[in-house]
CSV table of C-alpha atoms in Angstrom, one decimal:
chain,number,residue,atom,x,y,z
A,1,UNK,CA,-11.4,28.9,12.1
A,2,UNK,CA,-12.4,27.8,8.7
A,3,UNK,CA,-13.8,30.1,6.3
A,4,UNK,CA,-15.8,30.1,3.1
A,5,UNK,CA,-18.3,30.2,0.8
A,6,UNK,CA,-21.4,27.9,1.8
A,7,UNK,CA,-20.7,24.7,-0.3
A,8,UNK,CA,-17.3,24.6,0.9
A,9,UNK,CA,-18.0,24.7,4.4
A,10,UNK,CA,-21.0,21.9,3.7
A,11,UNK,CA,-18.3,19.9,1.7
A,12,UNK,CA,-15.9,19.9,4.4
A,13,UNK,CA,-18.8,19.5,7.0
A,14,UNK,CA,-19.4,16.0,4.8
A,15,UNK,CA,-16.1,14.9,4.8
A,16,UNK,CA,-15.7,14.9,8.4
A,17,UNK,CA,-19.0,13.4,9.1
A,18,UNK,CA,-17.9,10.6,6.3
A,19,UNK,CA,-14.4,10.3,8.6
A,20,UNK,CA,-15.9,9.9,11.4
A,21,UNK,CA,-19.0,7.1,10.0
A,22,UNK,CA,-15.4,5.0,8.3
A,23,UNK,CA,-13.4,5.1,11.2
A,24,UNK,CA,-16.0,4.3,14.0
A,25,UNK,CA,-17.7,1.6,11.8
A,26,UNK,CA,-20.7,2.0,13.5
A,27,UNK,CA,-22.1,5.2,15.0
A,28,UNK,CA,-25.2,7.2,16.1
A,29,UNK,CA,-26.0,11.0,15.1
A,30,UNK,CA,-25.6,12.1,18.9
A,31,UNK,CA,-21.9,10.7,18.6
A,32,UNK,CA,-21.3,12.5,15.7
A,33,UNK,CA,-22.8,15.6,17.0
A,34,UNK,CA,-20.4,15.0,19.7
A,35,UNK,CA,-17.2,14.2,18.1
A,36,UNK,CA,-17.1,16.5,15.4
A,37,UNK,CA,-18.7,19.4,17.1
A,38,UNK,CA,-21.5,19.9,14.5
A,39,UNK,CA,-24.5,20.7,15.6
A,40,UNK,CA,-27.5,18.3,15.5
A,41,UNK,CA,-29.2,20.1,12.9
A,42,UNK,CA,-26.6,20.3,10.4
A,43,UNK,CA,-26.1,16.4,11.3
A,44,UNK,CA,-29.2,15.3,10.8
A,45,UNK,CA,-29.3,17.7,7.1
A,46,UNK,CA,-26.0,15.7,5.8
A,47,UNK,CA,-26.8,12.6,6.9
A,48,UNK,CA,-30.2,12.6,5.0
A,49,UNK,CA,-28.4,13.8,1.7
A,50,UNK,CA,-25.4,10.5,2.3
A,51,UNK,CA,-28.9,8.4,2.9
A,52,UNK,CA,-30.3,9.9,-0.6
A,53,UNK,CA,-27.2,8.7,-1.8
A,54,UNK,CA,-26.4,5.7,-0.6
A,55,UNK,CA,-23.4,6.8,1.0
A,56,UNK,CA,-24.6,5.4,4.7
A,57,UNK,CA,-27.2,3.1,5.6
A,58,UNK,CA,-29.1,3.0,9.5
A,59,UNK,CA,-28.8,-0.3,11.3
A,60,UNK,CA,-30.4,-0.5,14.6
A,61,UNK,CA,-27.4,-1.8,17.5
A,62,UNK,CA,-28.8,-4.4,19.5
A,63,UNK,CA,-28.6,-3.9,23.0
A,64,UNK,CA,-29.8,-5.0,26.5
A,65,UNK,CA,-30.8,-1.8,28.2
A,66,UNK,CA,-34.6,-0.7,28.5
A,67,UNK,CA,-36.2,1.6,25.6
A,68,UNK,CA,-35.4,1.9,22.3
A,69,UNK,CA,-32.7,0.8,20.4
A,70,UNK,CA,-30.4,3.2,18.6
A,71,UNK,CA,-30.0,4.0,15.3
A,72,UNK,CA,-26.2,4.0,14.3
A,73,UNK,CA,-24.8,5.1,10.6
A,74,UNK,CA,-22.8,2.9,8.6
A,75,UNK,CA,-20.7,3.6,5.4
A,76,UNK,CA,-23.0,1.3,2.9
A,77,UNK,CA,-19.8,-0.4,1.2
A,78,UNK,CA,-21.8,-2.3,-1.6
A,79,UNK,CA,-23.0,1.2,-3.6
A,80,UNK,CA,-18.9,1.1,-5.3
A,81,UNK,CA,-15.7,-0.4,-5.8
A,82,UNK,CA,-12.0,0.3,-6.4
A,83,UNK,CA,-9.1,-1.0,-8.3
A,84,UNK,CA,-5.5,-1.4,-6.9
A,85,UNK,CA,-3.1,-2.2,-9.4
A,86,UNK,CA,0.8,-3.0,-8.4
A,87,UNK,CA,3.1,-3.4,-11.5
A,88,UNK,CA,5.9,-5.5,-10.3
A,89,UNK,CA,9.3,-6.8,-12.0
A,90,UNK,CA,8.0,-10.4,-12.5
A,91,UNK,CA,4.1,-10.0,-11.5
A,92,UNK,CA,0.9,-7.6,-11.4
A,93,UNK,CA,-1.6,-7.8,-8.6
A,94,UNK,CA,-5.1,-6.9,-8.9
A,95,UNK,CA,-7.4,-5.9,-5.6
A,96,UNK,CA,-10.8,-4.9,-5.5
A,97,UNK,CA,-12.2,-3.6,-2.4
A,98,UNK,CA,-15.6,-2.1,-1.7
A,99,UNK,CA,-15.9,1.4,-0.7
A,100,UNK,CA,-15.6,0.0,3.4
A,101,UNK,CA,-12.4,-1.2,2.3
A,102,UNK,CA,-13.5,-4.7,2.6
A,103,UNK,CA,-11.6,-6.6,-0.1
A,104,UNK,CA,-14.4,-9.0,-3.0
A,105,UNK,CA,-11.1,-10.2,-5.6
A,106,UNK,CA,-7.8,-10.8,-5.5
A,107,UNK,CA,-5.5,-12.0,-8.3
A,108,UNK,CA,-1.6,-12.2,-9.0
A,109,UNK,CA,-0.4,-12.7,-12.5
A,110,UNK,CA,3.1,-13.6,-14.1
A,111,UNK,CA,3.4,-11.7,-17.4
A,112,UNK,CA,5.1,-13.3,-20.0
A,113,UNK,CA,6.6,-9.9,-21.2
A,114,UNK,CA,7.5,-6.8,-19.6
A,115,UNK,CA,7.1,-5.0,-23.1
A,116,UNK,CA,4.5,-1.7,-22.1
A,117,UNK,CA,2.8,-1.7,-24.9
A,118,UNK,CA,1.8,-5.3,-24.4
A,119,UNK,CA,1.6,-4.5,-20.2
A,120,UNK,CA,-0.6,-1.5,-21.6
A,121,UNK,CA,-3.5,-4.0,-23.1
A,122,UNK,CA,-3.3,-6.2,-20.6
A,123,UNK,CA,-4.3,-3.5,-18.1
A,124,UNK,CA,-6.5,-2.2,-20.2
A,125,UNK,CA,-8.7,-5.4,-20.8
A,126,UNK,CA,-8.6,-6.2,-16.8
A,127,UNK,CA,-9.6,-3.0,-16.1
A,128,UNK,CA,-12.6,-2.9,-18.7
A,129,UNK,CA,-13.4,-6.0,-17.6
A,130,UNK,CA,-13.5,-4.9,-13.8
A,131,UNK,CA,-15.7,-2.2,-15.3
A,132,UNK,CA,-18.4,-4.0,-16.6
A,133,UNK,CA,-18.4,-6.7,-13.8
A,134,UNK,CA,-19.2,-3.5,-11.3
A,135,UNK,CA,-21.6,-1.7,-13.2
A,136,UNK,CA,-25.0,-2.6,-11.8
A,137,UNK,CA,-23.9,-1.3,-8.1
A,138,UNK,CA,-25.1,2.4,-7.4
A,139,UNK,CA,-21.5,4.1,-8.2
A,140,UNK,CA,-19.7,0.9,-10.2
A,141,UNK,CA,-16.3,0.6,-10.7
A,142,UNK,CA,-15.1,4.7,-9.0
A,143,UNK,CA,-11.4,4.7,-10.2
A,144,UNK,CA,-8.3,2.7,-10.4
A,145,UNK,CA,-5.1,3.6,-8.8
A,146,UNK,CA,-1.8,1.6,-10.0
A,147,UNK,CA,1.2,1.1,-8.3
A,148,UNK,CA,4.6,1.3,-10.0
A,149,UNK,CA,8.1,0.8,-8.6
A,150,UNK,CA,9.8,3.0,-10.0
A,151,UNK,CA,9.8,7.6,-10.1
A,152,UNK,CA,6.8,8.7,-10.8
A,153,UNK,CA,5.9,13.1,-11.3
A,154,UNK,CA,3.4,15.1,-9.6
A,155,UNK,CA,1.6,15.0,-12.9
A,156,UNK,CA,1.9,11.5,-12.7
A,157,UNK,CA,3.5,10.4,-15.1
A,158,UNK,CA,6.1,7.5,-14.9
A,159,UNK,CA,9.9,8.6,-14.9
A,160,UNK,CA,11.9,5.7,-14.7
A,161,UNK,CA,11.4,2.4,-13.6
A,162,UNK,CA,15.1,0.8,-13.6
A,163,UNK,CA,13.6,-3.4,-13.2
A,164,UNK,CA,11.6,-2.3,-16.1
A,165,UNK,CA,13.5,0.1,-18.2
A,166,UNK,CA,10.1,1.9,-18.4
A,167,UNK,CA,11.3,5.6,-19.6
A,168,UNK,CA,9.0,8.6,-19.5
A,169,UNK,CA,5.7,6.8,-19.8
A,170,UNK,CA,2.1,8.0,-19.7
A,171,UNK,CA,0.2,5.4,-18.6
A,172,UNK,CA,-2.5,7.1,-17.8
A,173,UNK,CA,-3.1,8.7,-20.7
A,174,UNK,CA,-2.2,5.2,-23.0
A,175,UNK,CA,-5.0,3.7,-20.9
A,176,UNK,CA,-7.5,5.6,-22.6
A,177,UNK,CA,-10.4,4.4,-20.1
A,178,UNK,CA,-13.4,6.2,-19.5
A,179,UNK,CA,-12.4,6.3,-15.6
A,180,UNK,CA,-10.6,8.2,-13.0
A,181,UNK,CA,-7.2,6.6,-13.1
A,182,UNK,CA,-4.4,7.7,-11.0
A,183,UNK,CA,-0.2,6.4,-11.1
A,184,UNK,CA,1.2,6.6,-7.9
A,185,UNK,CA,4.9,5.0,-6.1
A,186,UNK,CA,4.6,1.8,-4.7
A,187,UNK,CA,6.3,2.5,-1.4
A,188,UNK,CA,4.1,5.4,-1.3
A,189,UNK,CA,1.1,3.5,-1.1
A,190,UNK,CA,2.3,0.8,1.0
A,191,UNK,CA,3.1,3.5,3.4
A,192,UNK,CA,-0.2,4.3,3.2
A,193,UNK,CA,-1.9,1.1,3.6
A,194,UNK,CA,0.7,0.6,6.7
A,195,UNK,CA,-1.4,3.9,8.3
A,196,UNK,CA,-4.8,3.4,7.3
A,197,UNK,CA,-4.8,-0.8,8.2
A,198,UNK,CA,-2.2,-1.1,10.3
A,199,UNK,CA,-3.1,1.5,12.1
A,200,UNK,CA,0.1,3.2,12.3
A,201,UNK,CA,1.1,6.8,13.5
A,202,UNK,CA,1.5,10.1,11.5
A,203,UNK,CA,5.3,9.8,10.8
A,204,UNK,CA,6.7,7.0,9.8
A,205,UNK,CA,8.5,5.3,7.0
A,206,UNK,CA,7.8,1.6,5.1
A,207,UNK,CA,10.7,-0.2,3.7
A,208,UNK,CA,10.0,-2.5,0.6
A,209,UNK,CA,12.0,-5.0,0.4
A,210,UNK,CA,10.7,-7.0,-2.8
A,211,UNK,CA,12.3,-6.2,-6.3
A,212,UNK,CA,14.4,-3.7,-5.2
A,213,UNK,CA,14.2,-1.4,-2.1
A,214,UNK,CA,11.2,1.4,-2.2
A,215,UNK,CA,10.7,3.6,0.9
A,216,UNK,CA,7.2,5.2,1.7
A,217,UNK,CA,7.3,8.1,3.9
A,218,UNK,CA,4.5,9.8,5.8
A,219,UNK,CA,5.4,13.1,7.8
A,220,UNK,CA,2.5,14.9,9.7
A,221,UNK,CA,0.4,12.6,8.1
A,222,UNK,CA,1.0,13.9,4.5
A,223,UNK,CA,2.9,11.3,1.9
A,224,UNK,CA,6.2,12.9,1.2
A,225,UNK,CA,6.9,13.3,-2.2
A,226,UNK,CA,9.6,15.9,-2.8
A,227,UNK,CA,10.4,18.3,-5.5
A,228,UNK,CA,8.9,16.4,-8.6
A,229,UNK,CA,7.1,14.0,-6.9
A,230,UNK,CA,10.7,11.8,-6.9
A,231,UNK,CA,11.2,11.1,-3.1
A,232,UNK,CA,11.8,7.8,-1.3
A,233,UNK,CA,13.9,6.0,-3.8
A,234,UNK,CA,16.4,4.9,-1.0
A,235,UNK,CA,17.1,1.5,-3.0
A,236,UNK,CA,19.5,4.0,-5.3
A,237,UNK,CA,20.8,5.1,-2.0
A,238,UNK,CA,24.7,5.0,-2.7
A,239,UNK,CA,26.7,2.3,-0.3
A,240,UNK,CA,29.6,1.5,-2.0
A,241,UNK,CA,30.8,3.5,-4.5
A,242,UNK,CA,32.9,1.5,-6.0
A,243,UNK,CA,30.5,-1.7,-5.6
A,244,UNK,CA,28.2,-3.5,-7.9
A,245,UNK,CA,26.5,-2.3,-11.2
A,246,UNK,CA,22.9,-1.0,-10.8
A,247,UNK,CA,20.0,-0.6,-13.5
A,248,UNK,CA,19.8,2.9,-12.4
A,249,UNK,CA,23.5,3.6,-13.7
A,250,UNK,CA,25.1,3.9,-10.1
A,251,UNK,CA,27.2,1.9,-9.0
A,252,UNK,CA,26.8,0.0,-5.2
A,253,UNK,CA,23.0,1.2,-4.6
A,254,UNK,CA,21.6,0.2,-1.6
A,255,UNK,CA,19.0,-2.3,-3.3
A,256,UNK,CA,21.8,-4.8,-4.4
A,257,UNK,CA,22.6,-5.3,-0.7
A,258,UNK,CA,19.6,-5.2,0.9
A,259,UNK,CA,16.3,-6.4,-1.3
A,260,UNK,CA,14.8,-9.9,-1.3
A,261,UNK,CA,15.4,-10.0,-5.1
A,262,UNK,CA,19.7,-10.1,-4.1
A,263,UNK,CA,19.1,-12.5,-1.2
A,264,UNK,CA,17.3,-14.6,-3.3
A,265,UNK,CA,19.7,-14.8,-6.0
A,266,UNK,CA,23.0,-14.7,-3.8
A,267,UNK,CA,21.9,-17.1,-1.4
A,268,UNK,CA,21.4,-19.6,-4.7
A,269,UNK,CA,24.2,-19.1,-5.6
A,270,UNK,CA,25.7,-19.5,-2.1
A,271,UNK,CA,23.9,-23.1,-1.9
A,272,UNK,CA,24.4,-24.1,-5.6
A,273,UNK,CA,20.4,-24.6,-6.2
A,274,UNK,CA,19.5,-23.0,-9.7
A,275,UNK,CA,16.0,-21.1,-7.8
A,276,UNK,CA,15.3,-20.5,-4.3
A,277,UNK,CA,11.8,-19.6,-3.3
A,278,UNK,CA,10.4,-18.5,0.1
A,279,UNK,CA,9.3,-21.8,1.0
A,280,UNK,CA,12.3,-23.3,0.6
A,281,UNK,CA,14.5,-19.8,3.0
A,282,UNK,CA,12.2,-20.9,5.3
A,283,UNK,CA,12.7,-24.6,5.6
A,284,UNK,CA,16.6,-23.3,5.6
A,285,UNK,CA,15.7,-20.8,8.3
A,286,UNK,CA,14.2,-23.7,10.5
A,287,UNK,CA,17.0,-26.0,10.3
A,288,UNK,CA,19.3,-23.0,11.0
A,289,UNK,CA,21.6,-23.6,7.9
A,290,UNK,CA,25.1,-22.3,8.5
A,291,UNK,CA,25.2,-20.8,5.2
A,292,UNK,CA,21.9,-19.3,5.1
A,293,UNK,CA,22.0,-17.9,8.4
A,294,UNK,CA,25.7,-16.2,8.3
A,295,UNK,CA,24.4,-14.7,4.7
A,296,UNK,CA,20.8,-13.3,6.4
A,297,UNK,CA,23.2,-11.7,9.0
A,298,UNK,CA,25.4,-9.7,6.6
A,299,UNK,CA,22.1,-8.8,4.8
A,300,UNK,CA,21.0,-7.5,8.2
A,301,UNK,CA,23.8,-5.9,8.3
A,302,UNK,CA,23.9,-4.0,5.2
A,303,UNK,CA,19.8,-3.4,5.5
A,304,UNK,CA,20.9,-1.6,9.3
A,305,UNK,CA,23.0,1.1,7.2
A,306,UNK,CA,20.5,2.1,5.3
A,307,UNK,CA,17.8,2.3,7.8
A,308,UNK,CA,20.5,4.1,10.4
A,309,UNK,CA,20.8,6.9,7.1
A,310,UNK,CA,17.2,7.0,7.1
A,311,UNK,CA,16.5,7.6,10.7
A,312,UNK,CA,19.0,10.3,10.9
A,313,UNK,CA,17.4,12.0,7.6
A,314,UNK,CA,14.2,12.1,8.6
A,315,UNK,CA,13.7,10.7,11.9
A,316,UNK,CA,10.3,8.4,11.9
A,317,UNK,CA,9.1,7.7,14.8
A,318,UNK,CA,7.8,4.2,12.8
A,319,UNK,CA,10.0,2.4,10.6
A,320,UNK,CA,8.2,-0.9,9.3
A,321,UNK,CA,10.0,-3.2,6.8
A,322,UNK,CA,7.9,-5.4,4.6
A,323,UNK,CA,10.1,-8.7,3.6
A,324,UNK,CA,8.6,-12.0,3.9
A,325,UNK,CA,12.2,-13.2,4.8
A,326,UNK,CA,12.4,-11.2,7.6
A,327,UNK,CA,9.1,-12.2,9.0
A,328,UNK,CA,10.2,-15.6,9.5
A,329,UNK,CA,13.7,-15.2,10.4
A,330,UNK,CA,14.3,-15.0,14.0
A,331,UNK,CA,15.0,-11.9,16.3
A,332,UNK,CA,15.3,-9.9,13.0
A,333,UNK,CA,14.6,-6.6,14.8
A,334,UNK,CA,16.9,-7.2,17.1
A,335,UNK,CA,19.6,-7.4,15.2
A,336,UNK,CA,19.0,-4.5,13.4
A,337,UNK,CA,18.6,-2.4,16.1
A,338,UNK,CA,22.3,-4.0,17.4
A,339,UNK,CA,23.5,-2.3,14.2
A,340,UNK,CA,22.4,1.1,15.1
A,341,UNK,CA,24.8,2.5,17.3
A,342,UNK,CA,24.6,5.9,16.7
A,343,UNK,CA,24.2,8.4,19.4
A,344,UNK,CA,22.4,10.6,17.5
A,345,UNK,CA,19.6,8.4,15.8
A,346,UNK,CA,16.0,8.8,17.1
A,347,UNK,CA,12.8,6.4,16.5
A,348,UNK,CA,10.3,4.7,18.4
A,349,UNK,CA,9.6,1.6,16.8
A,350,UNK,CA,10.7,-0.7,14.3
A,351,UNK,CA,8.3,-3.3,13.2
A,352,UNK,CA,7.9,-6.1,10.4
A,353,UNK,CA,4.7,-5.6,8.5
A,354,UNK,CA,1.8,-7.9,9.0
A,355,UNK,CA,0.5,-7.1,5.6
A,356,UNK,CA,3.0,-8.6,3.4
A,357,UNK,CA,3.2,-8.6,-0.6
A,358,UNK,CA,-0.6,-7.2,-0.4
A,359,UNK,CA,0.6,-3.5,0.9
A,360,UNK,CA,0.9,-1.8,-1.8
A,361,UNK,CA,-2.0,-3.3,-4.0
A,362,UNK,CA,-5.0,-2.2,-0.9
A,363,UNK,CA,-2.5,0.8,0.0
A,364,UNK,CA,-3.9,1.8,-3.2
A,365,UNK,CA,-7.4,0.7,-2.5
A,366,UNK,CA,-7.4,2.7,0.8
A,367,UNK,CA,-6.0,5.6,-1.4
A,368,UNK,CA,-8.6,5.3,-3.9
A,369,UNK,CA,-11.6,5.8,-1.6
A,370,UNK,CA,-9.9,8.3,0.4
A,371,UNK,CA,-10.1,10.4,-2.5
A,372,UNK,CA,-14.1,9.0,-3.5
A,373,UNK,CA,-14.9,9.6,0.2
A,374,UNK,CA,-13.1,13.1,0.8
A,375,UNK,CA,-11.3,11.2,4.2
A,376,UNK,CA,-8.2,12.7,5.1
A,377,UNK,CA,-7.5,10.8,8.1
A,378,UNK,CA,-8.6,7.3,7.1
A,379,UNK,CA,-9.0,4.6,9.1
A,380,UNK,CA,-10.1,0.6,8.3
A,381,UNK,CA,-11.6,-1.1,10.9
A,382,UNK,CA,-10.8,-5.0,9.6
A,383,UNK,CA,-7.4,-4.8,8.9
A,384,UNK,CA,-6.8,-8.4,9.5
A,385,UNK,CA,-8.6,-9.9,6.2
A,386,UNK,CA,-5.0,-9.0,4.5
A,387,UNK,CA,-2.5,-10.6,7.3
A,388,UNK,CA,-0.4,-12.8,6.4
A,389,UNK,CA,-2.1,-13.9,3.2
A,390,UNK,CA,0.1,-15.1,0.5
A,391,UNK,CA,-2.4,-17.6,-1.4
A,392,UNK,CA,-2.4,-16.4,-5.3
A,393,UNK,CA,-4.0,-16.7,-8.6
A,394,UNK,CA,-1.0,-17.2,-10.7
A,395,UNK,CA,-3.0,-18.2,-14.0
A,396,UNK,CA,-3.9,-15.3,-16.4
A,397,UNK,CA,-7.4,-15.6,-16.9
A,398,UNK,CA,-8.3,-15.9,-20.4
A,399,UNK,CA,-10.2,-12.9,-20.8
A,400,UNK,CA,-6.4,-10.9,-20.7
A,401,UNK,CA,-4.5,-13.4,-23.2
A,402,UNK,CA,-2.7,-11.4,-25.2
C-alpha cells in the first residue's frame, strides 16, 4: 500500500491517470475509474485540474448505439514539444515530437568536424532555434534529451566516446540553455524506444549495430545502467585478444567484427570499390554475390558470439538487433540462432528492429515526455510513423553554419 503525504499520493494518483489517458489513446472517466481503481470522485477532481491545464482534452466517440455519446479523454499533444538529439560518428539527427509522441520534424546532418567545441554551437544554435520556433504553444519547447555513443555517468556527464575521442565532457553544462537538458547512452534509449513503440516486453536487450556496437538493456522494466551509469558497452566486449586495434585501447573488441561501420569498410575492400553504401549491399544482397554473401555469413557469425555471451549474462527474454543490413539480408535470424548452440542459453525472441536509424533519436523523445508526463510505463499508440523510414535532410540549414 502506498503511503504519504497528500500531494504525493495526488501526484502519483496523476501519473497513473496520465498512463493510462497515453496508452489507451482514447478513454472515458468510467474506464479509468475502472482500470486504475480510483474512485470516481478523485477522477473526475484530476481530470478537471489536466483540463485546466491543457494536459487532456474531451472528444465525444462516435458511436451507433441509442443515447448519448461518451465523452473519452485524450492527451492534447499540441500544448508541448521535445527534442531528441543523437550524436553520431559521421551525423546528428534532430526529432521533434509532440507530447503524444507524434513526430512534426525530422532532420539528419553531416558535420564537417567532429571538433566539440564547434559540435557544442552547432547544438546550441539548433536547439535555440527549436526554442523559439515552439514558443507560442502552451508548454513550448519542455526539454531536450541527446543521445551519445559513447559512457556516459549518472550525473550525466560524457566519459568517453572512443569514434569521437570525446574525453570527460560536460555537455550539459557547455550548453548553457535556459532548458531541461538531459545526456543519456544511445543504446539506452534505443532500448527504450524498442519498449515504448515497438511495444516490446520488460526485459530485453537492443543491439546497435551502426558506428560501433551499443547494447540497451531493460530488466524489470528499469534501463540498466550499472555502477556509474557505464553498462552496455558490449561493442568493447573482448573477442580476440590478440585481434585488431580498437579506439578504446583493447585490442579484438567485439565492434570490429560485428558493426555495420566494419562490414562496410571490409566488404569494400573485399570488392575493391573505394565506398559502399546500403543501397548498393542491397543490390549485392539481391543478386546473391558470392563475396558479399560468404562475408555477411562470417559477420553472422562473429555477431552470434556476442549475442550467445549476452544471453547467458543476462538472459533477455527479447533480443532485437537494429542493422539495416540485416533487415534486408535473408533468413538473418536464422542463422544466428544456428550459431547458438549452447545448452545453457535462454531467450524468447530475437527480432530485427522495425525502427531503424530513427531508434535512438524518438527513444529519446519517448524518454523526454516520460519524464514531462510522470509515465513510468509508457506506451505510443502509432508506432508505425517511424518504420522503415530512411528519407533524410542531409543539408545543414543555414541557420547552424558555423
Amino acid at each position: 500500500m502506498v503511503t504519504g503525504d497528500g500531494a504525493y499520493i495526488k501526484r502519483i494518483n496523476r501519473n497513473l491517470i496520465l498512463q493510462e489517458i497515453m496508452n489507451n489513446g482514447l478513454i472515458s472517466r468510467a474506464e479509468l475509474s475502472k482500470i486504475t481503481g480510483l474512485n470516481k470522485a478523485t477522477i473526475s477532481v484530476q481530470v478537471q485540474d489536466l483540463l485546466k491545464k491543457k494536459l487532456i482534452y474531451e472528444t465525444q466517440q462516435e458511436h451507433h448505439a441509442i443515447g448519448r455519446r461518451p465523452i473519452m479523454l485524450s492527451i492534447n499533444g499540441s500544448v508541448g514539444y521535445v527534442l531528441g538529439i543523437d550524436i553520431d560518428f559521421s551525423s546528428i539527427q534532430f526529432a521533434i515530437t509532440n507530447i503524444k509522441g507524434k513526430e512534426v520534424e525530422y532532420i539528419k546532418i553531416n558535420p564537417e568536424t567532429k571538433d566539440y567545441e564547434s559540435i557544442v554551437q552547432l547544438l546550441t544554435k539548433y536547439i535555440q532555434h527549436y526554442m523559439n520556433k515552439f514558443a507560442n504553444s502552451p508548454y513550448g519547447l519542455i526539454s531536450v534529451i541527446i543521445a551519445v555513443h559513447g559512457t556516459v555517468n549518472n550525473d550525466e556527464v560524457i566519459n568517453f566516446v572512443p569514434k569521437l575521442q570525446w574525453k570527460r565532457k560536460n555537455l550539459k553544462a557547455d550548453l548553457e540553455l535556459d532548458i531541461e537538458i538531459h545526456i543519456v547512452n544511445n543504446a539506452n534509449l534505443s532500448a527504450y524506444a524498442e519498449k515504448v513503440y515497438s511495444g516490446q516486453n520488460d526485459n530485453l536487450m537492443s543491439l546497435m549495430l551502426t558506428s560501433g556496437i551499443g547494447a540497451g538493456i531493460i530488466m524489470d522494466d528499469q534501463i540498466h545502467k550499472g555502477f556509474n551509469g557505464y553498462a552496455g558497452e558490449m561493442g568493447h566486449m573482448i573477442i580476440s585478444p590478440d585481434g585488431k586495434k580498437c579506439p578504446c585501447g583493447n585490442n579484438g573488441c567485439w565492434e570490429l567484427y560485428a558493426s555495420e561501420s566494419t562490414l562496410l569498410m571490409e566488404l569494400s575492400q573485399l570488392l575493391n570499390r573505394p565506398t559502399l553504401t546500403l543501397k548498393e549491399i542491397a543490390e549485392l544482397i539481391e543478386r546473391r554475390d558470392s563475396t558479399t554473401m560468404e562475408y555477411i555469413k562470417q559477420f553472422i557469425k562473429y555477431l552470434s558470439i556476442g549475442i550467445n555471451n549476452m544471453i547467458n549474462l543476462y538472459n533477455p527474454e527479447t533480443i532485437v538487433i537494429n542493422s539495416g543490413i540485416l533487415r534486408i539480408y535473408p533468413n538473418t535470424v536464422k542463422e544466428i540462432k544456428s550459431h547458438l548452440k549452447s545448452s545453457i542459453s535462454d531467450y524468447r525472441e530475437i527480432t530485427i528492429s522495425k525502427l531503424g536509424i530513427k531508434a535512438c533519436v524518438i527513444g529519446a523523445c519517448a524518454f523526454a515526455i516520460s519524464k514531462f508526463l510522470g509515465i513510468s510505463n509508457l506506451r505510443i499508440q502509432d508506432s508505425d510513423q517511424f518504420k522503415e523510414q530512411t528519407s533524410v535532410n542531409n543539408q545543414t540549414p543555414e541557420l547552424v553554419n558555423i
